[in-house]
Short mmCIF file of C-alpha atoms in Angstrom, two decimals:
data_model
loop_
_atom_site.label_atom_id
_atom_site.label_comp_id
_atom_site.label_asym_id
_atom_site.label_seq_id
_atom_site.Cartn_x
_atom_site.Cartn_y
_atom_site.Cartn_z
CA MET A 1 115.26 42.88 169.15
CA SER A 2 116.18 46.37 170.76
CA SER A 3 113.70 49.40 171.19
CA LYS A 4 115.68 51.45 168.82
CA ASN A 5 115.64 49.25 165.82
CA LYS A 6 112.00 49.34 166.34
CA TYR A 7 109.93 50.81 163.30
CA ASN A 8 107.82 53.22 164.63
CA PRO A 9 105.44 54.94 161.91
CA GLN A 10 105.64 58.95 162.01
CA PRO A 11 103.54 61.08 160.21
CA GLU A 12 104.89 62.65 157.30
CA SER A 13 103.12 65.99 157.11
CA SER A 14 104.74 68.88 157.17
CA ARG A 15 104.34 72.54 156.11
CA SER A 16 105.05 72.17 153.04
CA THR A 17 102.47 69.15 152.21
CA TYR A 18 99.58 71.61 154.21
CA ILE A 19 100.48 74.41 151.71
CA LEU A 20 100.62 72.66 148.74
CA GLY A 21 97.49 70.88 149.82
CA GLY A 22 95.90 74.28 150.74
CA LEU A 23 97.04 75.68 147.23
CA ALA A 24 95.09 72.51 145.49
CA VAL A 25 91.84 73.37 147.37
CA LEU A 26 92.02 77.18 146.24
CA VAL A 27 92.69 75.87 142.30
CA ILE A 28 89.68 73.91 142.68
CA ALA A 29 87.35 76.74 144.70
CA VAL A 30 88.60 79.22 141.64
CA LEU A 31 87.95 77.14 138.77
CA VAL A 32 84.65 76.29 140.20
CA ILE A 33 83.99 79.85 141.24
CA GLY A 34 85.15 80.96 137.78
CA GLY A 35 82.88 78.31 135.58
CA VAL A 36 79.85 79.44 137.86
CA ILE A 37 80.43 83.19 136.87
CA TRP A 38 81.28 82.55 133.49
CA GLN A 39 78.21 80.19 132.71
CA SER A 40 76.06 82.84 134.06
CA ASN A 41 77.85 85.88 132.65
CA ARG A 42 77.05 83.51 129.14
CA SER A 43 73.28 83.52 129.58
CA LYS A 44 73.05 86.76 131.09
CA PRO A 45 70.92 88.67 128.63
CA ARG A 46 72.76 91.60 126.77
CA ASN A 47 71.01 95.09 126.45
CA ASP A 48 69.00 93.86 129.31
CA GLY A 49 66.38 96.27 129.68
CA TYR A 50 65.96 97.37 126.45
CA GLY A 51 63.18 94.83 125.57
CA GLY A 52 61.26 94.35 121.98
CA VAL A 53 61.35 97.18 119.18
CA GLN A 54 60.09 100.24 119.95
CA ASN A 55 60.34 102.21 116.49
CA SER A 56 57.83 103.14 114.56
CA GLU A 57 59.43 103.02 111.94
CA VAL A 58 60.09 99.02 112.39
CA GLN A 59 57.60 96.78 109.72
CA VAL A 60 56.59 93.19 110.19
CA ALA A 61 55.09 91.62 107.17
CA LEU A 62 53.87 87.79 106.70
CA GLN A 63 55.47 86.40 103.59
CA ASP A 64 53.91 84.10 101.08
CA ASP A 65 56.44 81.35 102.44
CA GLY A 66 55.20 81.87 105.90
CA VAL A 67 58.74 84.11 106.52
CA VAL A 68 57.90 87.29 108.77
CA ARG A 69 60.23 90.00 108.10
CA LEU A 70 60.82 92.15 110.91
CA GLY A 71 62.82 96.00 110.26
CA ARG A 72 62.62 98.81 108.72
CA PRO A 73 62.64 99.44 104.91
CA ASP A 74 65.91 100.83 105.09
CA ALA A 75 67.49 98.32 106.90
CA ALA A 76 71.29 98.04 106.49
CA THR A 77 71.49 94.28 106.18
CA THR A 78 69.29 91.14 106.75
CA VAL A 79 69.60 87.79 108.31
CA ASP A 80 67.76 84.91 108.48
CA LEU A 81 67.01 83.30 111.69
CA PHE A 82 65.56 79.48 112.04
CA GLU A 83 63.83 78.56 115.18
CA ASP A 84 61.25 76.22 116.84
CA PRO A 85 59.06 77.30 119.69
CA MET A 86 59.80 74.49 121.69
CA CYS A 87 63.98 74.61 121.16
CA PRO A 88 65.37 75.28 124.34
CA TYR A 89 68.71 76.57 122.64
CA CYS A 90 66.71 79.06 120.54
CA ALA A 91 65.23 80.18 123.75
CA GLU A 92 69.09 80.65 124.91
CA LEU A 93 69.62 83.07 121.83
CA GLU A 94 66.48 84.75 122.40
CA ASN A 95 67.17 85.24 126.33
CA LYS A 96 70.47 86.58 125.43
CA ASN A 97 70.48 88.48 122.19
CA GLY A 98 67.03 89.15 121.59
CA GLN A 99 67.02 92.60 123.12
CA GLU A 100 70.12 93.45 121.77
CA LEU A 101 69.02 92.41 118.27
CA ALA A 102 65.76 94.46 118.94
CA GLN A 103 67.84 97.66 119.47
CA ALA A 104 69.53 96.98 116.14
CA ILE A 105 66.40 96.42 113.94
CA ASP A 106 65.17 99.84 116.00
CA ASP A 107 68.41 101.18 114.66
CA GLY A 108 67.95 99.91 111.11
CA LYS A 109 70.96 98.01 111.23
CA VAL A 110 69.35 94.62 110.43
CA ALA A 111 66.53 93.68 109.70
CA VAL A 112 65.32 89.94 110.73
CA ARG A 113 63.77 87.26 108.50
CA TYR A 114 62.00 84.68 111.13
CA HIS A 115 61.48 81.08 110.01
CA VAL A 116 59.55 79.62 112.70
CA LEU A 117 59.70 75.58 112.37
CA ASN A 118 57.80 72.64 114.10
CA PHE A 119 59.75 69.78 113.87
CA LEU A 120 59.56 69.40 117.26
CA ASP A 121 56.21 68.81 117.45
CA GLN A 122 56.36 65.19 118.46
CA LEU A 123 58.40 66.28 121.45
CA SER A 124 55.25 68.17 122.93
CA ALA A 125 52.37 67.41 124.99
CA SER A 126 49.36 68.11 122.75
CA GLY A 127 51.52 66.67 119.53
CA ASP A 128 51.25 69.85 117.36
CA TYR A 129 52.46 72.60 119.93
CA SER A 130 55.33 74.06 117.53
CA THR A 131 52.59 73.91 114.45
CA ARG A 132 50.71 75.51 116.85
CA ALA A 133 52.75 78.42 117.79
CA VAL A 134 53.66 79.04 114.20
CA ALA A 135 50.16 79.87 113.23
CA ALA A 136 49.97 81.95 116.53
CA SER A 137 53.26 83.96 115.15
CA GLU A 138 51.68 83.77 111.65
CA CYS A 139 48.29 85.23 113.15
CA VAL A 140 50.25 88.57 115.06
CA ALA A 141 52.43 88.99 111.91
CA GLU A 142 49.46 89.28 109.85
CA THR A 143 48.09 92.47 111.55
CA GLY A 144 51.41 94.44 110.64
CA ASP A 145 51.75 95.75 114.34
CA ALA A 146 55.84 95.05 114.70
CA VAL A 147 56.03 96.13 118.24
CA ALA A 148 52.94 93.21 119.40
CA TYR A 149 54.86 90.86 117.07
CA SER A 150 58.28 91.45 118.52
CA ALA A 151 56.67 91.80 122.11
CA PHE A 152 55.02 87.97 120.96
CA HIS A 153 57.98 86.43 119.78
CA ALA A 154 60.40 87.08 122.82
CA ALA A 155 56.87 85.90 124.98
CA LEU A 156 57.24 82.44 123.23
CA PHE A 157 60.74 81.96 124.09
CA SER A 158 60.32 83.16 127.78
CA PRO A 159 61.47 80.63 130.55
CA SER A 160 57.83 81.09 131.86
CA ASN A 161 56.22 80.32 128.84
CA GLN A 162 58.10 77.85 126.77
CA PRO A 163 57.02 73.85 127.10
CA LYS A 164 59.66 71.36 128.17
CA GLU A 165 60.42 68.86 125.71
CA ASN A 166 58.66 65.52 126.60
CA GLY A 167 57.23 67.82 129.27
CA SER A 168 53.67 67.39 130.20
CA SER A 169 51.70 70.02 129.54
CA ASP A 170 51.85 72.58 126.78
CA HIS A 171 49.69 75.86 125.98
CA THR A 172 46.47 75.66 124.09
CA ASN A 173 45.44 77.66 121.63
CA GLU A 174 43.04 80.17 124.02
CA GLU A 175 46.82 79.87 126.09
CA LEU A 176 48.69 81.30 122.93
CA ALA A 177 45.85 83.75 122.48
CA GLN A 178 46.57 85.03 125.72
CA ILE A 179 49.85 85.19 125.40
CA ALA A 180 49.29 87.44 122.29
CA ARG A 181 46.83 89.27 124.08
CA ASP A 182 49.27 90.46 126.66
CA ALA A 183 52.03 91.32 124.19
CA GLY A 184 49.70 94.01 122.82
CA ALA A 185 48.44 91.80 119.79
CA SER A 186 44.80 92.78 118.09
CA ASP A 187 41.55 91.43 118.90
CA GLU A 188 41.91 90.25 115.20
CA ALA A 189 44.95 88.21 116.14
CA VAL A 190 43.99 87.11 119.40
CA GLN A 191 40.46 85.69 117.61
CA CYS A 192 43.17 84.05 114.64
CA ILE A 193 45.15 82.28 117.22
CA THR A 194 42.05 80.97 119.06
CA SER A 195 40.32 79.55 116.28
CA GLY A 196 43.42 77.78 114.94
CA ALA A 197 42.76 79.62 111.69
CA LYS A 198 46.17 79.19 110.13
CA VAL A 199 47.10 75.64 111.46
CA GLU A 200 46.93 74.11 108.33
CA GLN A 201 48.93 77.08 106.49
CA ALA A 202 51.37 77.21 109.26
CA ARG A 203 52.12 73.52 108.76
CA THR A 204 52.82 74.33 105.25
CA HIS A 205 54.77 77.07 105.52
CA ALA A 206 57.18 75.24 108.40
CA GLU A 207 58.21 72.67 106.02
CA ALA A 208 59.18 75.45 103.63
CA GLY A 209 61.00 76.54 106.77
CA ARG A 210 62.97 73.17 107.04
CA GLN A 211 63.91 72.70 103.63
CA ALA A 212 65.14 75.90 103.30
CA LEU A 213 67.13 75.56 106.72
CA ALA A 214 68.31 72.12 104.98
CA ALA A 215 69.43 74.03 102.23
CA SER A 216 71.38 76.92 103.88
CA GLY A 217 74.24 74.47 105.57
CA ALA A 218 72.93 74.57 109.36
CA THR A 219 72.80 71.71 111.11
CA GLY A 220 70.15 72.60 113.48
CA THR A 221 68.26 74.91 115.29
CA PRO A 222 68.74 78.21 116.41
CA ALA A 223 70.52 79.20 112.68
CA VAL A 224 71.26 82.34 111.96
CA VAL A 225 72.20 82.98 108.26
CA LYS A 226 73.49 86.28 106.56
CA ASP A 227 74.45 86.55 102.61
CA GLY A 228 74.29 82.73 102.36
CA THR A 229 76.80 82.14 105.75
CA VAL A 230 76.02 80.68 108.53
CA ILE A 231 76.49 82.43 112.05
CA ASP A 232 77.60 80.39 114.94
CA ALA A 233 75.47 82.88 116.92
CA LEU A 234 75.48 80.46 120.47
CA SER A 235 78.79 80.45 120.81
CA ASN A 236 79.87 83.95 119.33
CA GLU A 237 77.92 86.49 121.75
CA ASN A 238 78.79 88.94 119.72
CA TRP A 239 77.29 88.55 116.65
CA VAL A 240 74.74 91.10 116.69
CA SER A 241 77.43 93.76 117.18
CA GLN A 242 79.18 92.51 114.26
CA LEU A 243 76.15 92.35 111.71
#
């Protein structure tokens, strides 16, 4: 066989191959970067820097069923917010919309009825963290200090304070009391939390809240309900402005 008839493999690469390969890499890079930016924007706090409620006209009241109403008496509308202190998605909602919601409350656009639940007790290190956090919330609310309640509520769900599900530790009553003190709660509220005075009452109220959640048609927490309609607050980042 002559040498000219032998198969001599040659590289098949060409300028067009390199261009197409480069474009593929570029598209993947754009998708990855876009996804990172989207996720960052998705979790970025709205109205960042506003903090909790500040308006002296805002009132907080602990109702007989354990619901905490936070808002001005003349609020244009009211929503029910169901959450568990250990729920990571509840923390996501608070981080995303909490400050925006605080300003809407200050402006009288909305009042919030907080239903604080305890169904994640079993996933806490102490076995009753959610219940004790419900009790702490009620201790602060009962003092009637709306500014302190708003700050304490935000602190409960902050990344630095919220215990992890199935974690190795959570907060003692004394530590919850210190979080409340740092939020501006009174000595009366601090003593109430430290002593665990409202724990059994909180357990009853949390069960009432669980039943109300089931009756609302929502499938889990966090749940925002307005006039009997469940709002998909986690997916719709504009839900506060649309109230």
